C-alpha cells in the first residue's frame, strides 16, 4: 500500500516508517519539517486543515492520495507546552486527519491514542487490573482529554462514513533506546511509576502494531491497548498492586511480572503480541 505517516520523524514514527517499508509498503513521511535524508518526506502541520488536505490529496513530488494514513503527529505527552496548546493542537490534528480522509476517500486510518485515557495518574485507583478496553475512560489531563475526544470523534466519523475504518492504538509509555537508561532509577523507586501501573512499550513493538493495524481488514472503530508483556518495575505485579493499590479487584490469573495493561484485544483484533522487554534492551 501507499501509506502516509504523520509525525514520521518522532520516536514511534521513525520505527513505523522503517517497519512499513521493510514490509514492502510505499511510505510518505509528513512532519513539521521534512527529513532531508528522505526523498519521500514532506513538511506539513497537521493542526492546519488546509495543509492536511493538501498533503493527503497528493503533493507534486509523490502524487496521488494514499491508501491509508498512520497518524502519529502531535505533542506526545503532557508537559512540553501549556495545556490549552496541547489540547487544541492534538484534537485539531486528529479531526483534520479524519475529515480529510473521509473527504478524499481514504478508507483506512490508524492513529496514536494513549493509555492516559484510562485514568492516569491514578490518584483514584483503577476500577480493576489488568486494565483492558472495558475500563471506563477517566481522562485526568488535557492531553488525555484530547485523546478521549479524538476517539469520540472517530466513533462519529465511522458512523457518518461506513466505508471508513479507524483504529485507535492506546500506546503505553513508549520507550526508545535512549529511554532505557531510566530503568535502574525506576526499579529503585517503583512508586515513581505507579501513575501508569508500571506500564511501557518498546518503540519497535509500537511500529509492529501500527503495521498490523494498517494491514488488517477491519470495519468501524477499534480501540486497542498496546503495551509490553511485563511491567517495568521488575517485580511481581500482584505485589505492586497490593502495596500501592490495595483492594483493587485483580484478575485471578495475574502471574509474575505480567503487564497491568492488557494487550489481549490487540492480539485478537490485529495479531499484536509484544516482542521486546526492558531486559532485552538493558542487558544487550
Coordinates of C-alpha atoms in Angstrom, one line a residue:
X1 CA 0.0 0.0 0.0
X2 CA 0.9 3.6 -0.3
X3 CA 0.8 5.0 3.3
X4 CA 1.1 8.5 4.6
X5 CA 2.7 8.6 8.1
X6 CA 2.3 11.8 10.0
X7 CA 4.8 12.5 12.8
X8 CA 7.2 10.4 10.7
X9 CA 10.3 11.9 12.5
X10 CA 9.1 11.1 16.0
X11 CA 10.0 8.2 18.2
X12 CA 7.2 5.9 17.0
X13 CA 7.2 7.5 13.6
X14 CA 10.8 6.6 12.7
X15 CA 10.3 3.0 13.8
X16 CA 6.9 2.7 12.0
X17 CA 8.3 4.1 8.7
X18 CA 11.1 1.6 8.8
X19 CA 8.7 -1.3 9.6
X20 CA 6.3 -0.4 6.9
X21 CA 9.0 0.0 4.3
X22 CA 10.5 -3.3 5.3
X23 CA 7.1 -4.9 4.8
X24 CA 7.1 -3.6 1.2
X25 CA 4.8 -0.6 1.6
X26 CA 5.4 2.8 0.0
X27 CA 5.6 5.4 2.7
X28 CA 5.3 9.2 2.5
X29 CA 6.5 10.9 5.7
X30 CA 4.7 14.0 6.9
X31 CA 6.1 16.1 9.7
X32 CA 6.6 19.7 10.8
X33 CA 9.9 19.6 9.0
X34 CA 10.8 17.4 6.0
X35 CA 13.6 14.9 6.6
X36 CA 16.5 16.0 4.3
X37 CA 17.7 12.4 4.1
X38 CA 14.3 11.1 2.9
X39 CA 13.2 12.0 -0.6
X40 CA 9.6 11.0 0.3
X41 CA 9.2 13.4 3.2
X42 CA 7.0 16.5 3.2
X43 CA 6.7 19.4 5.7
X44 CA 3.1 19.6 7.0
X45 CA 1.4 21.0 10.1
X46 CA -1.5 18.6 10.7
X47 CA -3.2 21.1 13.0
X48 CA -3.8 23.2 9.9
X49 CA -6.7 21.7 7.9
X50 CA -5.6 23.2 4.6
X51 CA -2.1 21.8 4.9
X52 CA -3.5 18.4 5.8
X53 CA -5.9 18.3 2.9
X54 CA -3.2 19.5 0.5
X55 CA -0.7 16.8 1.7
X56 CA -3.1 13.9 1.6
X57 CA -4.6 14.9 -1.8
X58 CA -1.1 14.4 -3.3
X59 CA 1.8 16.8 -3.4
X60 CA 3.8 17.2 -6.6
X61 CA 6.8 15.1 -5.6
X62 CA 4.8 12.0 -4.6
X63 CA 1.4 12.4 -6.3
X64 CA -2.0 10.9 -5.6
X65 CA -3.8 10.1 -2.4
X66 CA -2.5 7.3 -0.1
X67 CA -4.3 4.1 0.5
X68 CA -4.1 4.6 4.3
X69 CA -2.9 7.1 6.9
X70 CA -0.9 6.4 10.0
X71 CA -1.4 9.4 12.2
X72 CA 1.3 9.8 14.8
X73 CA 1.7 13.6 14.7
X74 CA 1.1 15.7 17.8
X75 CA 2.5 16.8 21.1
X76 CA 3.4 13.4 22.5
X77 CA 2.8 13.8 26.2
X78 CA 1.7 16.3 28.9
X79 CA 4.2 19.0 29.8
X80 CA 6.1 20.2 26.7
X81 CA 3.6 23.0 26.1
X82 CA 0.8 24.7 28.0
X83 CA -2.3 22.6 28.5
X84 CA -4.5 24.6 26.0
X85 CA -1.9 24.3 23.3
X86 CA -1.5 20.5 23.7
X87 CA -5.3 20.1 23.7
X88 CA -6.1 22.3 20.7
X89 CA -3.1 21.1 18.7
X90 CA -3.8 17.4 19.2
X91 CA -7.5 17.4 18.8
X92 CA -7.4 19.6 15.7
X93 CA -4.8 17.3 14.1
X94 CA -6.9 14.2 14.7
X95 CA -10.1 15.9 13.4
X96 CA -8.2 17.2 10.4
X97 CA -6.9 13.7 9.5
X98 CA -10.3 12.0 10.0
X99 CA -12.1 14.7 8.0
X100 CA -9.5 14.8 5.2
X101 CA -9.5 11.1 4.8
X102 CA -13.3 11.0 4.7
X103 CA -13.4 13.7 2.1
X104 CA -10.7 12.2 -0.1
X105 CA -11.9 8.6 0.0
X106 CA -9.0 7.3 2.1
X107 CA -10.8 4.4 3.9
X108 CA -8.1 3.3 6.5
X109 CA -6.8 5.4 9.4
X110 CA -4.7 4.2 12.3
X111 CA -3.7 6.8 14.9
X112 CA -1.9 7.2 18.2
X113 CA -4.3 7.3 21.1
X114 CA -3.0 6.8 24.6
X115 CA -3.1 4.8 27.9
X116 CA -3.7 8.1 29.7
X117 CA -7.3 7.9 28.7
X118 CA -7.8 5.1 31.3
X119 CA -7.2 7.3 34.4
X120 CA -3.5 8.3 34.7
X121 CA -2.1 9.4 37.1
X122 CA -4.4 7.1 39.1
X123 CA -4.8 9.4 42.0
X124 CA -8.1 7.4 42.2
X125 CA -7.3 3.7 41.9
X126 CA -8.2 1.9 38.7
X127 CA -11.5 0.0 38.7
X128 CA -9.7 -3.3 38.2
X129 CA -6.4 -4.7 36.9
X130 CA -5.0 -5.6 34.5
X131 CA -6.7 -2.8 32.5
X132 CA -8.4 -3.6 29.3
X133 CA -10.6 -1.7 26.8
X134 CA -13.7 -2.2 29.0
X135 CA -12.2 0.0 31.7
X136 CA -14.0 3.3 31.9
X137 CA -12.4 6.3 30.3
X138 CA -11.1 8.7 33.0
X139 CA -9.0 11.4 31.3
X140 CA -7.4 13.5 34.0
X141 CA -5.1 15.7 31.9
X142 CA -5.8 18.0 29.0
X143 CA -3.5 15.7 26.9
X144 CA -5.7 12.7 27.8
X145 CA -8.8 14.7 27.1
X146 CA -7.6 15.4 23.6
X147 CA -7.2 11.6 23.0
X148 CA -10.5 10.8 24.6
X149 CA -12.3 13.3 22.4
X150 CA -10.3 12.1 19.4
X151 CA -11.7 8.6 20.0
X152 CA -15.2 10.0 20.4
X153 CA -14.8 11.8 17.0
X154 CA -13.6 8.5 15.5
X155 CA -16.9 6.9 16.6
X156 CA -18.9 9.5 14.7
X157 CA -16.7 9.6 11.6
X158 CA -17.2 5.9 11.0
X159 CA -20.9 6.3 11.6
X160 CA -21.1 9.1 9.1
X161 CA -18.8 7.2 6.6
X162 CA -19.3 3.4 6.9
X163 CA -16.6 2.8 4.4
X164 CA -14.1 4.4 6.8
X165 CA -12.1 2.2 9.3
X166 CA -10.3 3.9 12.2
X167 CA -8.0 2.1 14.7
X168 CA -7.1 3.9 17.9
X169 CA -3.9 2.5 19.3
X170 CA -3.7 3.2 23.0
X171 CA 0.0 3.2 23.4
X172 CA 1.5 2.8 26.8
X173 CA 4.6 4.9 27.7
X174 CA 6.8 4.4 24.6
X175 CA 10.5 3.6 25.2
X176 CA 13.2 4.0 22.6
X177 CA 16.8 3.1 23.0
X178 CA 17.5 6.4 24.7
X179 CA 14.9 5.9 27.4
X180 CA 16.1 2.6 28.9
X181 CA 18.8 4.4 31.0
X182 CA 15.9 5.3 33.4
X183 CA 15.3 1.6 34.3
X184 CA 17.7 1.4 37.3
X185 CA 16.2 4.5 38.9
X186 CA 12.6 3.3 38.3
X187 CA 13.3 0.0 39.9
X188 CA 14.9 1.6 42.9
X189 CA 11.8 3.7 43.4
X190 CA 8.9 1.8 41.9
X191 CA 6.4 4.2 43.5
X192 CA 7.6 6.7 40.9
X193 CA 5.8 4.7 38.2
X194 CA 2.6 3.8 39.9
X195 CA 1.0 6.7 38.0
X196 CA 0.7 4.4 34.9
X197 CA 0.7 1.0 36.7
X198 CA 4.3 0.4 35.7
X199 CA 3.3 0.1 32.0
X200 CA 5.6 0.7 29.0
X201 CA 6.0 -0.5 25.4
X202 CA 9.1 -0.6 23.2
X203 CA 9.0 1.7 20.1
X204 CA 9.6 -1.3 17.8
X205 CA 6.6 -3.1 19.2
X206 CA 4.6 0.1 18.6
X207 CA 5.8 0.0 15.0
X208 CA 4.7 -3.6 14.6
X209 CA 1.3 -2.7 16.0
X210 CA 1.0 0.1 13.5
X211 CA 1.8 -2.1 10.6
X212 CA -0.6 -4.9 11.7
X213 CA -3.4 -2.4 12.2
X214 CA -2.8 -0.9 8.7
X215 CA -2.8 -4.3 7.1
X216 CA -5.8 -5.6 9.0
X217 CA -9.1 -5.8 7.2
X218 CA -11.4 -4.0 9.7
X219 CA -14.6 -2.0 9.7
X220 CA -15.7 0.6 12.2
X221 CA -13.7 2.0 15.0
X222 CA -11.5 -0.2 17.2
X223 CA -9.7 0.9 20.5
X224 CA -6.7 -1.3 21.3
X225 CA -4.2 -1.1 24.2
X226 CA -0.6 -1.6 23.0
X227 CA 1.8 -2.5 25.9
X228 CA 4.7 -4.7 26.7
X229 CA 4.1 -8.1 28.2
X230 CA 5.7 -7.3 31.5
X231 CA 5.9 -4.4 33.9
X232 CA 8.8 -2.0 34.1
X233 CA 9.4 -2.4 37.8
X234 CA 10.9 -5.9 37.6
X235 CA 8.7 -7.0 40.5
X236 CA 5.7 -9.3 40.7
X237 CA 2.6 -7.3 39.6
X238 CA 0.5 -8.8 42.4
X239 CA 2.9 -7.4 45.0
X240 CA 2.9 -4.0 43.3
X241 CA -0.9 -3.8 43.3
X242 CA -1.2 -5.0 46.9
X243 CA 1.4 -2.4 48.1
X244 CA 0.2 0.6 46.1
X245 CA -3.4 -0.1 45.2
X246 CA -4.8 -2.4 47.9
X247 CA -8.3 -3.5 47.4
X248 CA -8.4 -3.1 43.6
X249 CA -10.1 -6.2 42.0
X250 CA -7.4 -8.3 40.2
X251 CA -7.6 -11.0 37.6
X252 CA -7.1 -14.3 39.5
X253 CA -4.8 -15.3 36.6
X254 CA -2.4 -12.4 37.2
X255 CA 1.0 -14.0 37.1
X256 CA 4.6 -12.9 37.8
X257 CA 5.6 -9.6 36.3
X258 CA 2.7 -9.6 33.8
X259 CA 1.8 -6.2 32.5
X260 CA -1.1 -4.5 34.2
X261 CA -2.2 -3.2 30.8
X262 CA -3.7 -6.0 28.8
X263 CA -3.0 -6.2 25.0
X264 CA -5.2 -9.3 24.6
X265 CA -7.8 -7.3 22.5
X266 CA -5.0 -6.1 20.2
X267 CA -3.8 -9.7 19.8
X268 CA -7.4 -10.9 18.9
X269 CA -8.1 -8.0 16.5
X270 CA -4.8 -7.4 14.7
X271 CA -2.5 -10.2 15.9
X272 CA -0.3 -8.0 18.0
X273 CA 1.9 -9.7 20.6
X274 CA 4.8 -7.7 22.2
X275 CA 8.3 -9.0 21.4
X276 CA 10.5 -6.7 23.5
X277 CA 11.1 -6.4 27.2
X278 CA 13.2 -3.9 29.1
X279 CA 15.5 -6.8 29.8
X280 CA 16.3 -7.1 26.1
X281 CA 17.4 -3.5 26.0
X282 CA 19.2 -3.1 29.3
X283 CA 21.2 -6.3 29.1
X284 CA 22.3 -6.2 25.5

